mmCIF file of C-alpha atoms in Angstrom:
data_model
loop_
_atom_site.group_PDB
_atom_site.id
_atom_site.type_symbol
_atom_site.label_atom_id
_atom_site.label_comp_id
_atom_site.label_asym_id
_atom_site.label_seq_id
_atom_site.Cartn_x
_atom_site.Cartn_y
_atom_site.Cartn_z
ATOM 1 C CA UNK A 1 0.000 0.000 0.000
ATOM 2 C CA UNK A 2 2.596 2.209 0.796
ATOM 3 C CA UNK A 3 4.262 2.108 -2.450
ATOM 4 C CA UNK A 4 1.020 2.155 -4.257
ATOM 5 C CA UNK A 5 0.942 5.672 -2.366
ATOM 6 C CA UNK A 6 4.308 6.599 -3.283
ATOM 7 C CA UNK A 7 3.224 5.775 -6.646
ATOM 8 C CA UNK A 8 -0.158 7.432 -7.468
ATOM 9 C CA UNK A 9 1.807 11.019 -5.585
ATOM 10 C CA UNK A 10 4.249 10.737 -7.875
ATOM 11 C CA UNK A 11 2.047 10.302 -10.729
ATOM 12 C CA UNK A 12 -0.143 13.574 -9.301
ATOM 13 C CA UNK A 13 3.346 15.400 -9.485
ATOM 14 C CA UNK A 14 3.988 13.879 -12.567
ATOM 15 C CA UNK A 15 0.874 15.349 -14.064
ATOM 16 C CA UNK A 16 0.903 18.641 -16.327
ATOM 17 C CA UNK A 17 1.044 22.176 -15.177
ATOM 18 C CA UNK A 18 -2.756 22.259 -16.671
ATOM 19 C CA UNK A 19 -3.882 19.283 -14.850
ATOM 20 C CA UNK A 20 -2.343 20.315 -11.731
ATOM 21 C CA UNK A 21 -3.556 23.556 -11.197
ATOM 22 C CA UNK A 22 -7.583 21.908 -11.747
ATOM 23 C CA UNK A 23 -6.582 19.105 -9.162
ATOM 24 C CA UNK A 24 -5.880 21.802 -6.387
ATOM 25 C CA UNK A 25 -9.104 24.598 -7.550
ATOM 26 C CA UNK A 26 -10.807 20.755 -6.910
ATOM 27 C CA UNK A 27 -9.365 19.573 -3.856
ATOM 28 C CA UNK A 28 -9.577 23.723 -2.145
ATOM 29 C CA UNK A 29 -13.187 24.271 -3.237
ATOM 30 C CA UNK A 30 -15.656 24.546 -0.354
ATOM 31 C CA UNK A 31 -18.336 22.209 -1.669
ATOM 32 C CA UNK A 32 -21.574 22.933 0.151
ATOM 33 C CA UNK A 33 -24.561 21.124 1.017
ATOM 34 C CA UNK A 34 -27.987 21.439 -1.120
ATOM 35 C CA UNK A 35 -29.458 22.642 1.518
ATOM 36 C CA UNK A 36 -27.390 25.309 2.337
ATOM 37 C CA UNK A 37 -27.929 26.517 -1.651
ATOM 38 C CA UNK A 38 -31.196 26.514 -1.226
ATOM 39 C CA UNK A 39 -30.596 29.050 1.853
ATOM 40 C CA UNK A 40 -28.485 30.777 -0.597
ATOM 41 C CA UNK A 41 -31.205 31.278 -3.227
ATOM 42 C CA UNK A 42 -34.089 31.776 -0.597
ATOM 43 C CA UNK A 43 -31.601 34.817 0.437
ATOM 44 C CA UNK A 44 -31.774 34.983 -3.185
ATOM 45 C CA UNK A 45 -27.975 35.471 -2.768
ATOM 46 C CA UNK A 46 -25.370 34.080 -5.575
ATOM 47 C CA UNK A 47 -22.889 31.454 -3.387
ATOM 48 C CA UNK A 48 -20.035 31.677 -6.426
ATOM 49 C CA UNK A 49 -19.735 35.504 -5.556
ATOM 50 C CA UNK A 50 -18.731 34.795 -1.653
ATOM 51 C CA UNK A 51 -21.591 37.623 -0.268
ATOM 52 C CA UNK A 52 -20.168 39.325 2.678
ATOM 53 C CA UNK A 53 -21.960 39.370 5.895
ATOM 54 C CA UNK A 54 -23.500 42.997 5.466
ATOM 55 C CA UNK A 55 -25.185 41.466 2.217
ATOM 56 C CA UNK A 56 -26.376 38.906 3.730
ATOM 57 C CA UNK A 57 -27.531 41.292 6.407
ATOM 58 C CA UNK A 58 -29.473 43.193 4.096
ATOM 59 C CA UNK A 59 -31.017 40.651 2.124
ATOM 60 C CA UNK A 60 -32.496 39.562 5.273
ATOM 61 C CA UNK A 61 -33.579 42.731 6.090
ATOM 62 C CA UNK A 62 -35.390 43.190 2.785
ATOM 63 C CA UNK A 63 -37.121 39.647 2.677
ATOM 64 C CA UNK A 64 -37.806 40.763 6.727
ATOM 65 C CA UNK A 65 -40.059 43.672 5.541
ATOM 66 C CA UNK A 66 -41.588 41.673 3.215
ATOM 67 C CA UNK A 67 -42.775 38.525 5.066
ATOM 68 C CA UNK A 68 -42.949 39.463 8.853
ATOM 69 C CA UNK A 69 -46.276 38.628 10.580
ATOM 70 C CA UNK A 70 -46.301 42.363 12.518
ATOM 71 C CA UNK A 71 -44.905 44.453 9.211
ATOM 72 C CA UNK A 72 -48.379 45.371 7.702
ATOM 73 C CA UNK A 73 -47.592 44.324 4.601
ATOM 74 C CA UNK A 74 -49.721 42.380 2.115
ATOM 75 C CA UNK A 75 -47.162 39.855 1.142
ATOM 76 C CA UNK A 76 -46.743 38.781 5.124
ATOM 77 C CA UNK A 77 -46.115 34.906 5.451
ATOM 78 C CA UNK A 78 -45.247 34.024 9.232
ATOM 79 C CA UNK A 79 -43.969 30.363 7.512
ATOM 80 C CA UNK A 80 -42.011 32.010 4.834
ATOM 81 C CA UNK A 81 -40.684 34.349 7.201
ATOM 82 C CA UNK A 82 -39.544 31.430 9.082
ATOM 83 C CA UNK A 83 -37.670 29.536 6.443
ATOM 84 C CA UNK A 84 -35.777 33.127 5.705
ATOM 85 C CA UNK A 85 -35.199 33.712 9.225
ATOM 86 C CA UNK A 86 -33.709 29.854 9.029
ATOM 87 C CA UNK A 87 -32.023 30.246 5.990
ATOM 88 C CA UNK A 88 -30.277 33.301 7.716
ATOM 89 C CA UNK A 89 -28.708 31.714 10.694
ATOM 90 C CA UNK A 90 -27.491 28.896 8.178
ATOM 91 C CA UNK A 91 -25.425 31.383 6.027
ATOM 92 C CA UNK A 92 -24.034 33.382 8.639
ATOM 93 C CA UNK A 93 -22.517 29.935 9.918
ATOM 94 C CA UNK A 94 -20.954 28.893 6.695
ATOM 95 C CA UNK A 95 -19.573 32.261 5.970
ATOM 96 C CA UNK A 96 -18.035 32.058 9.913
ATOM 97 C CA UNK A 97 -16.576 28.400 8.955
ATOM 98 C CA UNK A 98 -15.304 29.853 6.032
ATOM 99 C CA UNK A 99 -13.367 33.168 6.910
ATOM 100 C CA UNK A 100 -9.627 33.531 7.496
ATOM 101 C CA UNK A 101 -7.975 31.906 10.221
ATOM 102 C CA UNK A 102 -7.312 34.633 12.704
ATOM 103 C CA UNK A 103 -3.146 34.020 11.804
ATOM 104 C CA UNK A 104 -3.898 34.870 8.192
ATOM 105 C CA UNK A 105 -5.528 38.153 9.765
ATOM 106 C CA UNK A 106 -2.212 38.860 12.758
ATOM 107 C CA UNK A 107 -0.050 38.398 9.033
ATOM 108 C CA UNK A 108 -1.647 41.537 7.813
ATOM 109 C CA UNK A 109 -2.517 43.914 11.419
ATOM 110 C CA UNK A 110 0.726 45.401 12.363
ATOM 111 C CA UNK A 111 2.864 44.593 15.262
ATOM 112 C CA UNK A 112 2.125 46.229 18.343
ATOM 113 C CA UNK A 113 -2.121 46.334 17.553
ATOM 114 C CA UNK A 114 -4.116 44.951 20.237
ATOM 115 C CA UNK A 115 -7.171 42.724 18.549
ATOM 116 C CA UNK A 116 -10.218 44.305 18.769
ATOM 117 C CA UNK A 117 -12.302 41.945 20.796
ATOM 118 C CA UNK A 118 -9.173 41.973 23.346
ATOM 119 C CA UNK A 119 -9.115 45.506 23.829
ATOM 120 C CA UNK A 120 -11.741 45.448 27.027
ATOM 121 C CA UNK A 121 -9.369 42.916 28.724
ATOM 122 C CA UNK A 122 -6.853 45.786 29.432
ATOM 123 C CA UNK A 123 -8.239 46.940 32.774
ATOM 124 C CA UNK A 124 -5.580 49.144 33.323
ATOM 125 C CA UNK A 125 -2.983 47.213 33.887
ATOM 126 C CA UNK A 126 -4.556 46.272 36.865
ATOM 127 C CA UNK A 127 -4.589 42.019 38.513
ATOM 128 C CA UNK A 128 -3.748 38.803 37.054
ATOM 129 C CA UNK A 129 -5.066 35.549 36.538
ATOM 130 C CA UNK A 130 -8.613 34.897 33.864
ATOM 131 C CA UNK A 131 -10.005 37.555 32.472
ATOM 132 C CA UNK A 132 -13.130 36.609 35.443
ATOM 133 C CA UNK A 133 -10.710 37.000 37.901
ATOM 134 C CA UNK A 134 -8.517 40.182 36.696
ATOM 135 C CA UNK A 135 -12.148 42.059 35.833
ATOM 136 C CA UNK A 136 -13.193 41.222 40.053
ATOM 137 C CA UNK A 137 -9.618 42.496 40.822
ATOM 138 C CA UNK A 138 -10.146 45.332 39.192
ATOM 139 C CA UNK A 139 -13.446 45.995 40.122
ATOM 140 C CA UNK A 140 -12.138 46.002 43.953
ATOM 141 C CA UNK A 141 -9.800 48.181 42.932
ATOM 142 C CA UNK A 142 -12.424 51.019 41.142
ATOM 143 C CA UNK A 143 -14.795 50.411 44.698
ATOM 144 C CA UNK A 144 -11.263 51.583 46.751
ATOM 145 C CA UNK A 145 -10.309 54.063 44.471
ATOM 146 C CA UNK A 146 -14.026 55.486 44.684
ATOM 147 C CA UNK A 147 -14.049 55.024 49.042
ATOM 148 C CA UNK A 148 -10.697 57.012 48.881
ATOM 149 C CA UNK A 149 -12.193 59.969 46.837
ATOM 150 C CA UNK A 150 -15.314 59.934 49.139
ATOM 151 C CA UNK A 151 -12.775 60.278 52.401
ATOM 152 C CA UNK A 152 -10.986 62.763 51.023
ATOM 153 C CA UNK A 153 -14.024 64.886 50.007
ATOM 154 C CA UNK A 154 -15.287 63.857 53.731
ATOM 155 C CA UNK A 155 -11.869 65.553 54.994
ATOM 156 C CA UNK A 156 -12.222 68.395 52.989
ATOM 157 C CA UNK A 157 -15.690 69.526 54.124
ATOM 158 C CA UNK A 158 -14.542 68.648 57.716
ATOM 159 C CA UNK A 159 -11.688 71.200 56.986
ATOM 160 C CA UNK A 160 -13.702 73.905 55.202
ATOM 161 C CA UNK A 161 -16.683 73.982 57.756
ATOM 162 C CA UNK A 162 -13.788 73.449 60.914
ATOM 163 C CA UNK A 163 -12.059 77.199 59.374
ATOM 164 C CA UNK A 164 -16.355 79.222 58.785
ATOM 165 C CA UNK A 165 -16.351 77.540 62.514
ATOM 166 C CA UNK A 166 -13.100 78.721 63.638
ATOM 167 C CA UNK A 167 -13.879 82.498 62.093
ATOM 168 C CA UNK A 168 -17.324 82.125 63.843
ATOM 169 C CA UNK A 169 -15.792 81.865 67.479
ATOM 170 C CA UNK A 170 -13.151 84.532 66.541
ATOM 171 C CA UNK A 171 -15.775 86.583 65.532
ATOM 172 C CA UNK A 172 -18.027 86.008 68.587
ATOM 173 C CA UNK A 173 -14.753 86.462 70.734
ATOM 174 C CA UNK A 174 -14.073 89.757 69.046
ATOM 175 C CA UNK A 175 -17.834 91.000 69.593
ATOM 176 C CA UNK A 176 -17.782 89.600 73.434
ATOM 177 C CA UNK A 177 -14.924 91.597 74.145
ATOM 178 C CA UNK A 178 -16.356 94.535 72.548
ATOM 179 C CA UNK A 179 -19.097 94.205 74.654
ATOM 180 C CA UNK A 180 -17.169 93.693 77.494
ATOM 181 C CA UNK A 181 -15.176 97.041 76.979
ATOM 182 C CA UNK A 182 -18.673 98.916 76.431
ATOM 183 C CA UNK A 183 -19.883 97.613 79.435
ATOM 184 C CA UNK A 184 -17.042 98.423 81.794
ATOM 185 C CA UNK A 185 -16.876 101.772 80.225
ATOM 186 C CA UNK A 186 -20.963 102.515 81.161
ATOM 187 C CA UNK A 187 -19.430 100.901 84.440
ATOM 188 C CA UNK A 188 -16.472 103.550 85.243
ATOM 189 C CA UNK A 189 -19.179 106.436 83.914
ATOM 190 C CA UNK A 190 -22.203 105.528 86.119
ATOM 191 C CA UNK A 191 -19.641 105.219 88.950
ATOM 192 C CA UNK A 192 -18.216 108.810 88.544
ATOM 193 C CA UNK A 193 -21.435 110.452 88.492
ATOM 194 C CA UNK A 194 -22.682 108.339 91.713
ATOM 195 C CA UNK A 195 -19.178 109.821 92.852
ATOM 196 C CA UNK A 196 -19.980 113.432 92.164
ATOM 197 C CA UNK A 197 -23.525 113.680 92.941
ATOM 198 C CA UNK A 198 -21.955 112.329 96.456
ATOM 199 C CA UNK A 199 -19.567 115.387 96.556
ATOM 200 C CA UNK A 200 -22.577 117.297 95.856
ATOM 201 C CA UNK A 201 -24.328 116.023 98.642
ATOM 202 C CA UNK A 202 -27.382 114.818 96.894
ATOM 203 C CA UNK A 203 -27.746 111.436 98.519
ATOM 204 C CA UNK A 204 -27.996 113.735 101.833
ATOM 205 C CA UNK A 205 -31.942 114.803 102.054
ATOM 206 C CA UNK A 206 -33.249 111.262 101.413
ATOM 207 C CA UNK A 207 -35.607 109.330 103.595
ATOM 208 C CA UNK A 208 -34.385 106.692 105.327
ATOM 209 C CA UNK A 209 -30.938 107.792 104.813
ATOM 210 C CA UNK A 210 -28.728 106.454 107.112
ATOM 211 C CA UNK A 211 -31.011 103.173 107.800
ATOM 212 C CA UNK A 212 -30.969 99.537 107.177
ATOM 213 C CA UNK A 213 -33.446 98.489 104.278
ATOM 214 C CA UNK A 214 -35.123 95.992 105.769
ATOM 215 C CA UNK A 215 -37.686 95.387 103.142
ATOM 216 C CA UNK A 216 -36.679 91.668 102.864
ATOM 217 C CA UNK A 217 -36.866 90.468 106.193
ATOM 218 C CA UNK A 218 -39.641 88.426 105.333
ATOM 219 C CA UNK A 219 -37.884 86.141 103.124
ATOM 220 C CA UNK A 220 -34.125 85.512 104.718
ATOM 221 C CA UNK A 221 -33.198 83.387 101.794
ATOM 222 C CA UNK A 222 -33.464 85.693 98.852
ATOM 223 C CA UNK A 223 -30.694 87.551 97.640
ATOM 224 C CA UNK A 224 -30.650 91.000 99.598
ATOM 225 C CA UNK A 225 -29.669 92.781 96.235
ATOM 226 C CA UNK A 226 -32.016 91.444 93.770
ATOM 227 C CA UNK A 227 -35.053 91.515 96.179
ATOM 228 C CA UNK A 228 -34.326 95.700 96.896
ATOM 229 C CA UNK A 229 -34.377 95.801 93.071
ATOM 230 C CA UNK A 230 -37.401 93.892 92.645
ATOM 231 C CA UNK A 231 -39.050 96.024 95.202
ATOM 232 C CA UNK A 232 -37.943 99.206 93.452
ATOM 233 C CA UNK A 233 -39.381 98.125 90.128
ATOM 234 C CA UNK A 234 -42.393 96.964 91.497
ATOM 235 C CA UNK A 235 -42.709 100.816 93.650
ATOM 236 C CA UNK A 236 -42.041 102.488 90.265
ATOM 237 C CA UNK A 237 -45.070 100.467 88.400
ATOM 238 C CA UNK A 238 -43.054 98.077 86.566
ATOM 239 C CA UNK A 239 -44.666 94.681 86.142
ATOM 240 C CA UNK A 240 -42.699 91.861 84.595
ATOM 241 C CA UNK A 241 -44.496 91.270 80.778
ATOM 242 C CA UNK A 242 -45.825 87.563 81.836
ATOM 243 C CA UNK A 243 -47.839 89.643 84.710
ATOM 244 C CA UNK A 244 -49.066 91.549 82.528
ATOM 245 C CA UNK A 245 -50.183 88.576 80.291
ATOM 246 C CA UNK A 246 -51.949 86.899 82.631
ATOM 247 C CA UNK A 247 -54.269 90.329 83.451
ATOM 248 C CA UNK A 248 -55.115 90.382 80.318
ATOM 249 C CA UNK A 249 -56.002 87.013 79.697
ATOM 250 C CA UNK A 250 -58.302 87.066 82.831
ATOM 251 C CA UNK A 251 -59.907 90.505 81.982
ATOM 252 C CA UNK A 252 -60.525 88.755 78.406
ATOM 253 C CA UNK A 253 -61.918 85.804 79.972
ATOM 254 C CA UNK A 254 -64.089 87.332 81.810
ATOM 255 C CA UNK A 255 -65.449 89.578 79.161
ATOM 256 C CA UNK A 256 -65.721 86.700 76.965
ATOM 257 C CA UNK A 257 -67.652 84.771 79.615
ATOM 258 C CA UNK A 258 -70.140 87.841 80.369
ATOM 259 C CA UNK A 259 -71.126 87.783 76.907
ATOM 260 C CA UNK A 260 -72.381 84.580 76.726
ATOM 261 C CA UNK A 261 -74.055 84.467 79.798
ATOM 262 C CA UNK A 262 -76.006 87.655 79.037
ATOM 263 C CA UNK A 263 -77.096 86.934 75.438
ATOM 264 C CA UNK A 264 -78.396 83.118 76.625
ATOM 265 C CA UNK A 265 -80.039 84.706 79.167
ATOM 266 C CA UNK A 266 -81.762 87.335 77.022
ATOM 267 C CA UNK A 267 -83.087 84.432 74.706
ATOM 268 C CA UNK A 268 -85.680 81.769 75.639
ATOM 269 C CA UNK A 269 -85.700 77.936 76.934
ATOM 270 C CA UNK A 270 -86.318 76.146 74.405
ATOM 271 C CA UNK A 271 -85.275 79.112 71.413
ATOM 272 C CA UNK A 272 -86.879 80.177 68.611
ATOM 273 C CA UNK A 273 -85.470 79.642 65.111
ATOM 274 C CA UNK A 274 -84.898 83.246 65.417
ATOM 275 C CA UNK A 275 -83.495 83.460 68.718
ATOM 276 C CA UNK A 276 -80.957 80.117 67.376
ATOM 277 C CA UNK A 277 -80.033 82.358 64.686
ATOM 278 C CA UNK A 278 -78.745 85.450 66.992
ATOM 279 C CA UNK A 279 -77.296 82.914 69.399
ATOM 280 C CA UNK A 280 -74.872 81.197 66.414
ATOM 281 C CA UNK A 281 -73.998 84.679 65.246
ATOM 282 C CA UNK A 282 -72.800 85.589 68.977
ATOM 283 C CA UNK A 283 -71.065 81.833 69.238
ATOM 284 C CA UNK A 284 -68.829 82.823 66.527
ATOM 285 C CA UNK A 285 -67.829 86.497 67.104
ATOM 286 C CA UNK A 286 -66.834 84.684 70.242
ATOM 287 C CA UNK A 287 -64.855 81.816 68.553
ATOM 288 C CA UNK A 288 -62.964 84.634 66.930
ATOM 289 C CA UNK A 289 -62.109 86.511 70.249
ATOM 290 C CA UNK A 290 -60.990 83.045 71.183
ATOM 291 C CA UNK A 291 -58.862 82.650 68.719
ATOM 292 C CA UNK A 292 -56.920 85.487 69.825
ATOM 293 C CA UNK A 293 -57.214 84.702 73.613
ATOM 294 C CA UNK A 294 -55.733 81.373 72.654
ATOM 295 C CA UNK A 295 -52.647 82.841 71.195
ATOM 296 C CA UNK A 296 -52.965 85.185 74.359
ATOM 297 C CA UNK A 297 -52.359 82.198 75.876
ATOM 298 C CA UNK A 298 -49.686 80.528 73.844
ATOM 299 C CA UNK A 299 -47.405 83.713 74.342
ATOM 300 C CA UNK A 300 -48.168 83.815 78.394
ATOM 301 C CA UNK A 301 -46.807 79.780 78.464
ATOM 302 C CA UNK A 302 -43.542 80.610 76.595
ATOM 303 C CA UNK A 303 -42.769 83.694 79.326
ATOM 304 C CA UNK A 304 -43.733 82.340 82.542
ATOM 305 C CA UNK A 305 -41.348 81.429 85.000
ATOM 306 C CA UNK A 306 -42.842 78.146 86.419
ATOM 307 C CA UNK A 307 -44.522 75.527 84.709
ATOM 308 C CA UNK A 308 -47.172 74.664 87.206
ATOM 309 C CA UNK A 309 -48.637 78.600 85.950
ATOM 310 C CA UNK A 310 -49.376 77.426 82.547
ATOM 311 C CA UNK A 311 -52.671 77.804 81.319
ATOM 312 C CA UNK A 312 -54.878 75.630 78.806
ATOM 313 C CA UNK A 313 -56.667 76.983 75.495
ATOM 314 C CA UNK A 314 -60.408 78.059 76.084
ATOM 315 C CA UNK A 315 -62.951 75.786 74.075
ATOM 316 C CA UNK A 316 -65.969 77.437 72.860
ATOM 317 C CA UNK A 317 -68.202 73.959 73.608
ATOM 318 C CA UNK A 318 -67.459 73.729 77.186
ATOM 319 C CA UNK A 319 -67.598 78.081 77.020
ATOM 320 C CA UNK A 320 -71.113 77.774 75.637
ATOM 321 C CA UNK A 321 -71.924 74.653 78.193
ATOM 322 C CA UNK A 322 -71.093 77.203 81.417
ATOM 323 C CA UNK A 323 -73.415 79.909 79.541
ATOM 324 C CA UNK A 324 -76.210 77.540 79.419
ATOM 325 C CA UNK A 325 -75.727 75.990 83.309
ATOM 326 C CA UNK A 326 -75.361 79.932 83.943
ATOM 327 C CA UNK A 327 -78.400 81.472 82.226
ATOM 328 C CA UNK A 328 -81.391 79.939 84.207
ATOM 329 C CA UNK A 329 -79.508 81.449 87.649
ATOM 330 C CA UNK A 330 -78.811 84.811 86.053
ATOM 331 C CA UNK A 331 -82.244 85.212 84.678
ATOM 332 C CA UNK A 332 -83.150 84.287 88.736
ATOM 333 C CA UNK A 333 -81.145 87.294 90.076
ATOM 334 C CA UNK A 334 -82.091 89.967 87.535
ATOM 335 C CA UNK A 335 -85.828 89.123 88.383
ATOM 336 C CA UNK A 336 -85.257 89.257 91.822
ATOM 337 C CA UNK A 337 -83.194 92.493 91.510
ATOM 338 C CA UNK A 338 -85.992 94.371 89.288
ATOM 339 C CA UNK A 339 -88.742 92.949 92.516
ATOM 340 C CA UNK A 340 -86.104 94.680 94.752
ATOM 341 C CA UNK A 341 -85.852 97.517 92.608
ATOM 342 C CA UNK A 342 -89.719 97.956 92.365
ATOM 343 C CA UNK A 343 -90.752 97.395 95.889
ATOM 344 C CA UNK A 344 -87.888 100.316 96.759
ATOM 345 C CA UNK A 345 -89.623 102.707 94.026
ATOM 346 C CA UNK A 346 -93.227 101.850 95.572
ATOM 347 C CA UNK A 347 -91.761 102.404 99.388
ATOM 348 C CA UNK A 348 -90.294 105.816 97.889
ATOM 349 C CA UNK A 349 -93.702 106.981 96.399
ATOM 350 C CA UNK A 350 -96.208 105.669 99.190
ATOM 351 C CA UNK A 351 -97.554 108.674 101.162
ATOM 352 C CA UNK A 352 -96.379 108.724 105.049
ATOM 353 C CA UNK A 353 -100.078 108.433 106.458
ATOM 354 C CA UNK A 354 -100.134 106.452 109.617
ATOM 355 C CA UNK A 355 -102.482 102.971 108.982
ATOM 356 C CA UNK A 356 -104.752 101.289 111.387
ATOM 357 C CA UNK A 357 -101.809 98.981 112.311
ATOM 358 C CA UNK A 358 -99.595 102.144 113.083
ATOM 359 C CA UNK A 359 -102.619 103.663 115.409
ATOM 360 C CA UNK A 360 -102.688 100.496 117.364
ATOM 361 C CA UNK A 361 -99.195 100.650 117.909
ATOM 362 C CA UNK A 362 -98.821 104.018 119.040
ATOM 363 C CA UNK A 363 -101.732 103.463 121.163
ATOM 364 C CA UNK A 364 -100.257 100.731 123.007
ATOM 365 C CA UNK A 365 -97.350 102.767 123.993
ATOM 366 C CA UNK A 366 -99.256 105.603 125.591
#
């Protein structure tokens, strides 16, 4: 056998230039299924020519529009689309058995060109290993990179907001000693004129000069300085503002609460529709004075000195509830005053005749 093969190779080698050259178009032709031509003329697509992949792209394309169920067209065939769809895939795998081996391609990049489809391998530079492995190592190193830049922007806040603070307090320093000289100034001023009306002998003719204050014997624990001052304030008419909150509060209480009392008393039990009417138009002129008394109220809380002195906010219900409990009672006295009131006018106006009763009496005496 072996020298049969030696034979027939030399007779191939021995065969003319023109025979030789048909024995190798034979033996590197691509012979291809019937099936695969009949892809190739359902692509309607000429094999002999080689069609690249962007004609065979867009003969898809165009049999795509003309045969898919959801293009609108009239000539749509869901099975023909199929077979073209098929027919597709096919090519596209013969012409990728059929390209270039990738050394025939390195023969004509130039040296130094990284291949396309290796180019998002590079990461930088950065790990070792697989390509799974060097992309995680890199990823770990794009989350520290990222928790470095977030520190340092952390550290640069810290620093910017540390200096507004620092010219804050040198600021405040500045102003408090400011202050400070203002204050001792007023100090050394007040002090000279106390010092000269002294020399003048003003301080001479007042009462009580010479004497012990002993306005806060009463109360051995308080501060002997602050209660004099207190009293002096309180000689002079001041009253502290929360003082003078709660007066007014009460006096608008008790305004509030004569209102009501005298217009349900005015009106009758069970009312009229007409006397419900004037009663609902008095409830809410007096919701709207409450409205105010309320934030009366909220201001007097915020001033007062103990908490036990804070007040609640006034309800128009249980305001209108006390008016009603009230009425019956006030209607009571006012009756009772205009009987006192008459029988005083009638005493007034009666002649002073002696009676029968004052005869007897007079008689009895004698």
């Amino acid at each position: 056998m072996s020298c049969s093969f030696h034979l027939h190779r030399r007779s191939v080698l021995l065969v003319p230039s023109r025979h030789s050259v048909l024995i190798r178009w034979l033996g590197s032709a691509r012979r291809i299924s019937r099936s695969l031509q009949e892809n190739y003329r359902l692509l309607q697509l000429p094999e002999e020519d080689r069609s690249s992949p962007e004609q065979v792209k867009d003969a898809y394309l165009r049999l795509a529009k003309l045969y898919h169920p959801d293009s609108g067209a009239a000539t749509a065939n869901p099975v023909l689309f199929a077979r073209v769809e098929e027919a597709y895939r096919a090519v596209l795998t013969h012409q990728s058995r059929t390209m270039p081996s990738d050394g025939e391609e390195e023969e004509e990049r130039p040296r130094g060109a990284a291949l396309q489809h290796r180019s998002y391998l590079s990461y930088d530079g950065v790990g070792s290993g697989t390509p799974s492995q060097r992309e995680r190592q890199y990823r770990q190193v794009r989350v520290d990179r990222a928790v470095e830049q977030v520190l340092d922007y952390r550290q640069r806040e810290q620093e910017r907001a540390a200096a507004a603070d620092g010219a804050l307090v040198e600021r405040d320093v500045r102003q408090r000693s400011r202050n400070i000289r203002i204050t001792q100034a007023v100090e050394r001023l007040v002090e000279d004129l106390i010092q000269e009306s002294m020399v003048r002998g003003d301080f001479q003719n007042l009462s009580g000069a010479g004497k012990p204050l002993n306005k806060f014997q009463h109360n051995p624990y308080a501060d002997p300085m602050t209660h004099n001052l207190n009293r002096i304030l309180i000689d002079n008419g001041y009253q502290p503002p929360w003082v003078v909150t709660q007066r007014d509060i009460r006096e608008a209480t008790a305004r509030i609460r004569n209102q009501l009392l005298e217009g349900r008393a005015q009106l009758g039990d069970p009312m009229t529709p007409t006397e419900q009417n004037q009663w609902e138009q008095l409830c809410g002129s007096v919701q709207e004075e409450l409205l105010k008394l309320n934030k009366m109220v909220d201001d007097y809380n915020l001033i007062v000195p103990m908490l036990s002195m804070q007040m609640v906010h006034f309800s128009l219900t249980r305001e209108v509830n006390r008016a009603a409990r009230g009425a019956e009672q006030h209607r009571a006295d006012q009756l009772r005053a205009r009987e006192e009131k008459r029988d005083h006018a009638a005493v007034e106006t009666r002649p002073d005749k002696p009676g029968l009763i004052s005869w007897v009496q007079n008689l009895l005496r004698t």
